Short mmCIF file of N, CA, C and O in Angstrom, two decimals:
data_model
loop_
_atom_site.label_atom_id
_atom_site.label_comp_id
_atom_site.label_asym_id
_atom_site.label_seq_id
_atom_site.Cartn_x
_atom_site.Cartn_y
_atom_site.Cartn_z
N MET A 1 -17.03 4.56 -12.65
CA MET A 1 -15.94 4.01 -13.92
C MET A 1 -15.48 5.17 -14.60
O MET A 1 -14.37 6.58 -14.16
N LYS A 2 -16.70 6.54 -14.79
CA LYS A 2 -16.20 7.82 -15.51
C LYS A 2 -16.18 8.81 -14.57
O LYS A 2 -15.31 9.88 -14.95
N ASN A 3 -16.57 8.95 -13.12
CA ASN A 3 -15.46 9.91 -12.19
C ASN A 3 -14.25 9.26 -11.70
O ASN A 3 -13.91 11.21 -11.58
N ILE A 4 -13.79 8.65 -11.73
CA ILE A 4 -13.03 8.43 -11.42
C ILE A 4 -11.61 9.00 -12.41
O ILE A 4 -10.94 9.26 -12.27
N LYS A 5 -12.29 8.70 -13.56
CA LYS A 5 -11.37 9.34 -14.40
C LYS A 5 -11.21 10.65 -14.20
O LYS A 5 -10.25 11.39 -14.94
N GLN A 6 -12.51 11.12 -14.54
CA GLN A 6 -12.39 12.59 -14.11
C GLN A 6 -11.37 13.12 -13.56
O GLN A 6 -10.81 14.28 -13.03
N LEU A 7 -11.82 12.27 -11.97
CA LEU A 7 -10.64 12.20 -10.50
C LEU A 7 -9.67 12.16 -10.79
O LEU A 7 -8.56 13.46 -11.35
N PHE A 8 -8.63 11.37 -11.14
CA PHE A 8 -7.73 11.20 -12.00
C PHE A 8 -6.93 12.30 -12.99
O PHE A 8 -5.92 12.95 -13.33
N CYS A 9 -7.49 12.47 -14.15
CA CYS A 9 -7.52 14.24 -14.94
C CYS A 9 -7.38 15.51 -14.45
O CYS A 9 -6.64 15.94 -14.39
N ALA A 10 -8.41 15.64 -13.55
CA ALA A 10 -7.91 16.74 -11.99
C ALA A 10 -6.27 16.68 -11.66
O ALA A 10 -5.70 17.62 -11.89
N CYS A 11 -6.66 15.38 -10.74
CA CYS A 11 -5.44 15.43 -10.51
C CYS A 11 -3.96 15.47 -11.36
O CYS A 11 -3.57 16.36 -10.91
N TYR A 12 -3.92 14.65 -11.84
CA TYR A 12 -2.73 15.31 -13.33
C TYR A 12 -2.86 16.44 -13.69
O TYR A 12 -1.77 17.25 -14.03
N THR A 13 -4.09 17.17 -14.22
CA THR A 13 -3.93 18.40 -14.17
C THR A 13 -3.11 19.49 -13.31
O THR A 13 -2.48 20.22 -13.31
N ILE A 14 -3.84 18.86 -12.66
CA ILE A 14 -3.28 19.97 -11.82
C ILE A 14 -1.66 19.70 -10.66
O ILE A 14 -0.95 20.88 -10.53
N VAL A 15 -1.18 17.89 -11.04
CA VAL A 15 -0.07 18.80 -10.93
C VAL A 15 0.82 18.27 -12.32
O VAL A 15 1.92 18.93 -12.44
N LEU A 16 0.36 18.74 -13.47
CA LEU A 16 1.11 18.95 -14.53
C LEU A 16 1.25 20.65 -13.99
O LEU A 16 2.65 21.10 -14.72
N LEU A 17 -0.23 21.84 -13.95
CA LEU A 17 0.35 22.68 -14.10
C LEU A 17 1.59 22.86 -12.58
O LEU A 17 1.97 24.30 -12.75
N ASN A 18 1.13 22.28 -11.57
CA ASN A 18 2.32 22.58 -10.72
C ASN A 18 3.66 22.16 -10.69
O ASN A 18 4.63 22.44 -10.10
N SER A 19 3.73 21.63 -11.27
CA SER A 19 5.08 20.28 -11.54
C SER A 19 6.46 21.96 -12.30
O SER A 19 7.56 21.59 -11.93
N CYS A 20 5.77 23.23 -12.54
CA CYS A 20 6.73 24.30 -12.75
C CYS A 20 6.72 24.69 -11.63
O CYS A 20 7.67 26.00 -12.16
N SER A 21 6.56 25.18 -10.89
CA SER A 21 6.57 25.30 -9.53
C SER A 21 7.98 24.88 -9.08
O SER A 21 9.02 24.34 -9.38
N PHE A 22 8.54 26.01 -7.84
CA PHE A 22 9.30 25.75 -7.17
C PHE A 22 9.56 24.98 -5.47
O PHE A 22 10.31 25.15 -4.95
N ASP A 23 8.33 25.31 -5.64
CA ASP A 23 8.66 24.26 -3.90
C ASP A 23 7.70 22.85 -4.00
O ASP A 23 6.61 22.64 -3.73
N PRO A 24 8.22 21.47 -4.80
CA PRO A 24 7.52 20.04 -5.02
C PRO A 24 7.27 19.48 -3.45
O PRO A 24 6.20 18.89 -3.73
N LYS A 25 7.69 20.64 -1.83
CA LYS A 25 6.50 19.84 -1.18
C LYS A 25 5.57 19.87 -0.91
O LYS A 25 4.77 19.30 -0.07
N GLY A 26 5.28 21.78 -1.46
CA GLY A 26 4.72 22.15 -0.98
C GLY A 26 3.37 21.58 -1.99
O GLY A 26 2.44 21.16 -1.80
N ASP A 27 3.95 21.09 -3.22
CA ASP A 27 3.29 21.06 -4.66
C ASP A 27 2.53 19.12 -3.87
O ASP A 27 1.19 19.54 -4.03
N TYR A 28 3.23 18.88 -2.89
CA TYR A 28 3.40 17.29 -2.38
C TYR A 28 1.75 17.23 -1.70
O TYR A 28 1.04 17.08 -1.97
N ILE A 29 2.28 18.43 -1.21
CA ILE A 29 1.09 18.36 0.52
C ILE A 29 -0.15 18.91 0.12
O ILE A 29 -1.53 19.03 -0.01
N ASP A 30 0.52 20.03 -1.10
CA ASP A 30 -1.77 20.81 -2.03
C ASP A 30 -2.10 19.58 -3.28
O ASP A 30 -3.19 19.52 -2.60
N ASP A 31 -1.92 18.87 -3.31
CA ASP A 31 -1.46 17.80 -4.21
C ASP A 31 -2.41 16.76 -3.19
O ASP A 31 -3.82 16.24 -3.81
N PHE A 32 -1.44 16.36 -2.39
CA PHE A 32 -2.57 15.31 -1.93
C PHE A 32 -3.81 15.39 -1.31
O PHE A 32 -5.19 15.08 -0.78
N GLY A 33 -4.12 17.35 -0.60
CA GLY A 33 -4.65 18.03 -0.35
C GLY A 33 -6.47 18.08 -1.66
O GLY A 33 -7.05 17.02 -0.98
N VAL A 34 -6.16 17.89 -2.51
CA VAL A 34 -6.92 18.24 -3.72
C VAL A 34 -7.39 16.40 -4.19
O VAL A 34 -8.54 16.59 -4.13
N PHE A 35 -6.93 15.76 -3.80
CA PHE A 35 -7.18 14.56 -4.15
C PHE A 35 -7.42 14.05 -3.25
O PHE A 35 -8.94 13.53 -2.50
N ILE A 36 -7.58 14.52 -1.43
CA ILE A 36 -8.58 14.21 -0.91
C ILE A 36 -9.95 14.41 -0.45
O ILE A 36 -10.74 14.71 -0.50
N ASN A 37 -9.66 16.01 -0.70
CA ASN A 37 -11.46 16.58 -1.16
C ASN A 37 -12.13 16.16 -1.95
O ASN A 37 -13.12 15.43 -2.36
N GLU A 38 -11.33 15.65 -3.18
CA GLU A 38 -11.96 15.74 -4.62
C GLU A 38 -12.59 13.77 -4.51
O GLU A 38 -13.78 13.54 -4.39
N THR A 39 -11.59 14.06 -2.92
CA THR A 39 -12.75 11.34 -3.16
C THR A 39 -13.47 11.70 -1.91
O THR A 39 -14.41 11.09 -1.94
N GLU A 40 -13.79 12.58 -1.11
CA GLU A 40 -14.82 12.92 0.18
C GLU A 40 -15.66 13.16 -0.69
O GLU A 40 -16.39 12.88 -0.96
N LEU A 41 -15.91 14.62 -1.91
CA LEU A 41 -16.67 15.02 -2.74
C LEU A 41 -17.13 13.71 -3.18
O LEU A 41 -18.79 13.78 -3.96
N SER A 42 -16.56 12.50 -4.20
CA SER A 42 -17.22 11.49 -4.70
C SER A 42 -17.27 9.63 -4.55
O SER A 42 -17.83 9.17 -5.50
N GLN A 43 -16.48 11.20 -3.23
CA GLN A 43 -17.14 8.83 -2.82
C GLN A 43 -18.23 7.93 -3.25
O GLN A 43 -18.03 6.63 -2.89
N GLU A 44 -19.65 8.55 -2.72
CA GLU A 44 -20.29 8.23 -2.99
C GLU A 44 -20.43 6.95 -4.47
O GLU A 44 -21.16 6.49 -4.05
N THR A 45 -20.67 7.80 -5.63
CA THR A 45 -19.98 7.10 -6.53
C THR A 45 -19.62 6.22 -6.90
O THR A 45 -19.53 6.21 -8.12
N TYR A 46 -18.23 5.81 -6.32
CA TYR A 46 -17.40 5.10 -7.04
C TYR A 46 -18.16 4.02 -6.65
O TYR A 46 -18.31 2.98 -5.83
N SER A 47 -17.75 2.76 -7.86
CA SER A 47 -17.68 1.53 -7.66
C SER A 47 -16.59 1.06 -7.32
O SER A 47 -15.07 1.45 -7.21
N VAL A 48 -16.74 -0.51 -7.03
CA VAL A 48 -15.58 -1.24 -6.37
C VAL A 48 -13.85 -1.35 -7.22
O VAL A 48 -12.98 -0.71 -6.15
N GLU A 49 -14.13 -0.63 -8.37
CA GLU A 49 -13.04 -0.68 -9.41
C GLU A 49 -12.38 0.42 -9.17
O GLU A 49 -11.18 0.81 -9.01
N ASP A 50 -13.07 0.82 -9.50
CA ASP A 50 -12.69 3.14 -8.90
C ASP A 50 -12.32 3.44 -7.38
O ASP A 50 -11.30 3.23 -7.39
N TRP A 51 -12.56 2.80 -6.76
CA TRP A 51 -12.04 2.36 -5.07
C TRP A 51 -10.79 1.99 -4.98
O TRP A 51 -10.36 2.37 -4.73
N GLU A 52 -10.85 1.19 -5.82
CA GLU A 52 -10.15 0.59 -6.28
C GLU A 52 -8.19 1.40 -6.44
O GLU A 52 -7.62 1.40 -5.80
N TYR A 53 -8.59 2.34 -7.52
CA TYR A 53 -7.69 3.22 -8.22
C TYR A 53 -7.44 3.83 -6.60
O TYR A 53 -6.81 4.71 -7.06
N VAL A 54 -8.47 4.70 -6.82
CA VAL A 54 -8.41 5.11 -5.23
C VAL A 54 -7.21 4.38 -4.56
O VAL A 54 -6.27 5.89 -3.30
N GLU A 55 -7.39 3.81 -3.74
CA GLU A 55 -6.13 2.79 -2.83
C GLU A 55 -5.29 3.71 -3.21
O GLU A 55 -3.95 3.58 -2.92
N VAL A 56 -4.96 3.12 -4.38
CA VAL A 56 -3.56 3.29 -5.23
C VAL A 56 -3.69 4.35 -4.72
O VAL A 56 -2.08 4.42 -4.63
N GLU A 57 -3.61 5.41 -5.21
CA GLU A 57 -3.53 7.03 -5.25
C GLU A 57 -3.64 7.59 -3.68
O GLU A 57 -2.42 8.02 -3.75
N PHE A 58 -3.46 6.65 -3.26
CA PHE A 58 -3.52 7.16 -1.65
C PHE A 58 -2.35 6.99 -1.39
O PHE A 58 -1.67 7.22 -0.69
N ASN A 59 -2.36 5.37 -1.33
CA ASN A 59 -0.63 4.94 -1.25
C ASN A 59 0.20 5.51 -2.07
O ASN A 59 1.28 5.65 -1.36
N ASN A 60 0.13 6.20 -3.11
CA ASN A 60 1.55 6.44 -4.02
C ASN A 60 1.19 8.41 -2.83
O ASN A 60 2.52 7.66 -2.08
N PHE A 61 0.58 8.92 -2.30
CA PHE A 61 0.31 10.25 -1.87
C PHE A 61 1.23 10.36 -0.49
O PHE A 61 1.81 10.76 -0.42
N SER A 62 0.19 8.67 0.66
CA SER A 62 0.24 8.69 2.05
C SER A 62 1.69 7.92 2.49
O SER A 62 2.34 7.41 3.01
N VAL A 63 2.47 6.84 1.24
CA VAL A 63 3.28 6.20 1.30
C VAL A 63 4.69 6.21 0.64
O VAL A 63 5.88 6.60 1.35
N ILE A 64 4.22 6.81 -0.49
CA ILE A 64 6.18 6.45 -1.68
C ILE A 64 6.47 8.35 -1.62
O ILE A 64 7.06 8.31 -1.77
N GLU A 65 5.22 9.00 -1.95
CA GLU A 65 5.81 10.18 -2.18
C GLU A 65 6.08 10.79 -0.58
O GLU A 65 6.89 11.98 -0.86
N TYR A 66 5.17 10.49 0.51
CA TYR A 66 5.62 10.79 1.25
C TYR A 66 7.11 10.42 2.43
O TYR A 66 8.13 11.55 2.63
N MET A 67 7.69 9.00 1.59
CA MET A 67 8.97 9.09 2.06
C MET A 67 9.85 10.34 1.47
O MET A 67 10.43 10.49 1.60
N ASP A 68 9.64 10.56 -0.14
CA ASP A 68 10.59 11.37 -0.72
C ASP A 68 10.37 12.78 0.29
O ASP A 68 12.09 13.62 -0.07
N TYR A 69 10.11 12.89 1.22
CA TYR A 69 9.76 14.94 1.38
C TYR A 69 9.79 14.99 3.11
O TYR A 69 10.18 15.57 3.94
N GLU A 70 9.48 13.45 3.46
CA GLU A 70 9.49 13.38 4.92
C GLU A 70 10.65 13.73 5.61
O GLU A 70 10.05 14.48 7.20
N ASP A 71 11.95 14.09 5.46
CA ASP A 71 13.43 14.71 6.49
C ASP A 71 12.90 16.31 6.00
O ASP A 71 13.05 16.60 7.42
N GLU A 72 12.03 16.16 5.03
CA GLU A 72 11.78 18.51 4.78
C GLU A 72 10.58 18.56 5.05
O GLU A 72 10.93 19.83 5.63
N LEU A 73 9.73 17.13 5.93
CA LEU A 73 8.73 18.23 6.83
C LEU A 73 8.94 18.80 8.18
O LEU A 73 8.98 17.92 8.40
N THR A 74 8.06 19.95 8.14
CA THR A 74 7.56 20.60 9.70
C THR A 74 7.37 19.51 10.15
O THR A 74 6.30 18.93 9.74
N GLU A 75 6.40 20.21 11.58
CA GLU A 75 6.00 19.29 11.93
C GLU A 75 4.64 19.82 11.65
O GLU A 75 3.45 18.67 12.09
N LEU A 76 4.07 21.15 11.51
CA LEU A 76 2.87 21.10 10.97
C LEU A 76 2.41 20.73 9.96
O LEU A 76 1.06 20.29 9.69
N GLU A 77 3.36 20.57 8.78
CA GLU A 77 3.11 19.81 7.59
C GLU A 77 2.49 18.19 8.15
O GLU A 77 1.69 17.71 6.76
N LYS A 78 4.02 17.98 8.77
CA LYS A 78 3.70 16.44 8.88
C LYS A 78 1.73 17.13 9.68
O LYS A 78 1.12 15.51 9.00
N LYS A 79 1.43 17.40 10.68
CA LYS A 79 -0.09 16.98 11.35
C LYS A 79 -1.03 17.00 10.28
O LYS A 79 -1.92 16.00 10.05
N GLN A 80 -0.74 18.19 8.91
CA GLN A 80 -1.45 17.84 8.41
C GLN A 80 -1.50 16.73 7.25
O GLN A 80 -2.69 16.74 6.47
N ILE A 81 -0.94 16.00 6.99
CA ILE A 81 -0.10 15.10 6.28
C ILE A 81 -1.71 14.08 7.03
O ILE A 81 -1.71 12.96 6.18
N SER A 82 -0.83 14.07 8.85
CA SER A 82 -1.76 13.32 9.74
C SER A 82 -2.72 13.19 9.31
O SER A 82 -4.51 12.36 9.05
N SER A 83 -3.59 14.48 9.04
CA SER A 83 -5.36 14.94 8.52
C SER A 83 -5.45 14.09 7.41
O SER A 83 -6.75 13.44 7.80
N TYR A 84 -5.03 14.31 6.13
CA TYR A 84 -4.78 13.71 5.59
C TYR A 84 -5.94 12.17 5.64
O TYR A 84 -6.29 11.23 5.25
N ASN A 85 -4.62 11.72 6.43
CA ASN A 85 -5.08 10.25 6.79
C ASN A 85 -5.70 10.30 7.18
O ASN A 85 -6.14 8.53 6.83
N GLN A 86 -6.90 10.37 8.34
CA GLN A 86 -7.25 10.61 8.43
C GLN A 86 -8.69 10.61 7.60
O GLN A 86 -9.54 9.16 8.63
N ARG A 87 -8.65 11.64 7.48
CA ARG A 87 -9.56 12.08 7.05
C ARG A 87 -9.88 10.61 5.07
O ARG A 87 -11.28 9.75 5.62
N PHE A 88 -8.72 10.46 5.17
CA PHE A 88 -8.68 9.03 4.35
C PHE A 88 -9.38 7.85 4.83
O PHE A 88 -10.37 6.96 4.21
N LYS A 89 -9.32 7.49 6.23
CA LYS A 89 -9.33 6.19 7.08
C LYS A 89 -11.08 6.68 7.06
O LYS A 89 -11.53 5.15 7.43
N LYS A 90 -11.19 7.34 7.67
CA LYS A 90 -12.95 7.29 8.14
C LYS A 90 -13.71 6.78 6.40
O LYS A 90 -14.30 6.50 6.57
N MET A 91 -12.91 7.08 5.60
CA MET A 91 -13.79 7.39 3.89
C MET A 91 -14.06 5.71 3.85
O MET A 91 -14.51 5.35 3.84
N ARG A 92 -12.63 4.92 4.20
CA ARG A 92 -12.62 3.86 4.00
C ARG A 92 -13.59 2.88 5.05
O ARG A 92 -14.22 2.21 4.42
N VAL A 93 -13.23 3.09 6.03
CA VAL A 93 -14.48 2.94 7.11
C VAL A 93 -16.29 2.88 6.84
O VAL A 93 -17.33 2.01 6.55
N LYS A 94 -16.02 4.79 5.86
CA LYS A 94 -18.03 4.37 6.07
C LYS A 94 -17.92 3.35 4.39
O LYS A 94 -19.03 3.26 3.73
N LYS A 95 -16.94 3.04 3.80
CA LYS A 95 -17.23 2.17 2.33
C LYS A 95 -17.18 0.63 2.67
O LYS A 95 -18.15 1.12 2.13
N ASP A 96 -17.19 0.92 3.81
CA ASP A 96 -16.57 -0.72 3.71
C ASP A 96 -16.67 -1.38 5.07
O ASP A 96 -15.50 -1.63 6.37
N PRO A 97 -17.33 -0.86 5.91
CA PRO A 97 -17.41 -1.07 7.42
C PRO A 97 -17.18 -2.25 8.12
O PRO A 97 -16.38 -2.24 9.33
N GLY A 98 -17.17 -3.12 7.55
CA GLY A 98 -16.79 -4.29 8.24
C GLY A 98 -15.80 -5.28 7.99
O GLY A 98 -14.81 -5.39 8.60
N GLY A 99 -15.12 -4.83 6.23
CA GLY A 99 -13.40 -4.67 6.58
C GLY A 99 -12.34 -3.82 7.03
O GLY A 99 -11.25 -4.51 7.08
N SER A 100 -12.82 -3.42 7.13
CA SER A 100 -12.37 -2.22 8.27
C SER A 100 -12.48 -1.92 9.76
O SER A 100 -11.81 -1.15 10.56
N ILE A 101 -12.62 -3.12 10.69
CA ILE A 101 -12.84 -3.21 12.16
C ILE A 101 -11.93 -3.46 12.79
O ILE A 101 -11.17 -3.28 13.39
N LEU A 102 -10.75 -3.83 11.69
CA LEU A 102 -9.43 -3.64 12.14
C LEU A 102 -8.66 -1.98 12.20
O LEU A 102 -7.96 -2.05 13.09
N GLU A 103 -9.22 -1.56 11.35
CA GLU A 103 -8.27 0.32 10.89
C GLU A 103 -9.39 0.96 12.63
O GLU A 103 -8.58 1.50 13.05
N ILE A 104 -10.92 0.12 12.39
CA ILE A 104 -11.34 1.13 13.89
C ILE A 104 -10.87 0.85 15.05
O ILE A 104 -10.95 2.41 15.90
N LEU A 105 -10.00 -0.70 15.12
CA LEU A 105 -9.56 -0.85 17.00
C LEU A 105 -8.46 -0.49 16.52
O LEU A 105 -7.97 -0.38 17.62
N GLY A 106 -7.55 0.41 15.26
CA GLY A 106 -6.47 0.61 15.03
C GLY A 106 -5.69 -0.46 15.15
O GLY A 106 -4.27 0.00 16.30
N PHE A 107 -5.78 -1.72 14.38
CA PHE A 107 -4.67 -2.44 14.26
C PHE A 107 -4.39 -2.10 13.40
O PHE A 107 -4.89 -1.92 11.75
#
């Protein structure tokens, strides 16, 4: 639980520091990348409860915020976001291979 709080604190700090920027789309992509990197580094230490918070944060980046910028994204930026989604799916499968069998099969 402590690690997840540190992760969210770090993400919040990054978002707060970047909030003064004039490139919200770029900030979104950067923040999503930081989230994925930090999750990959800390995933082994997450409890089930921690992982639920990570899933919510991922949903925020991959669905909710994505909808805000979807029309403004270049093909390269969309590919970058797609790679973040794929990296997260790999982490999800690694965390729970049995529960992710449909994702493995592409459903």
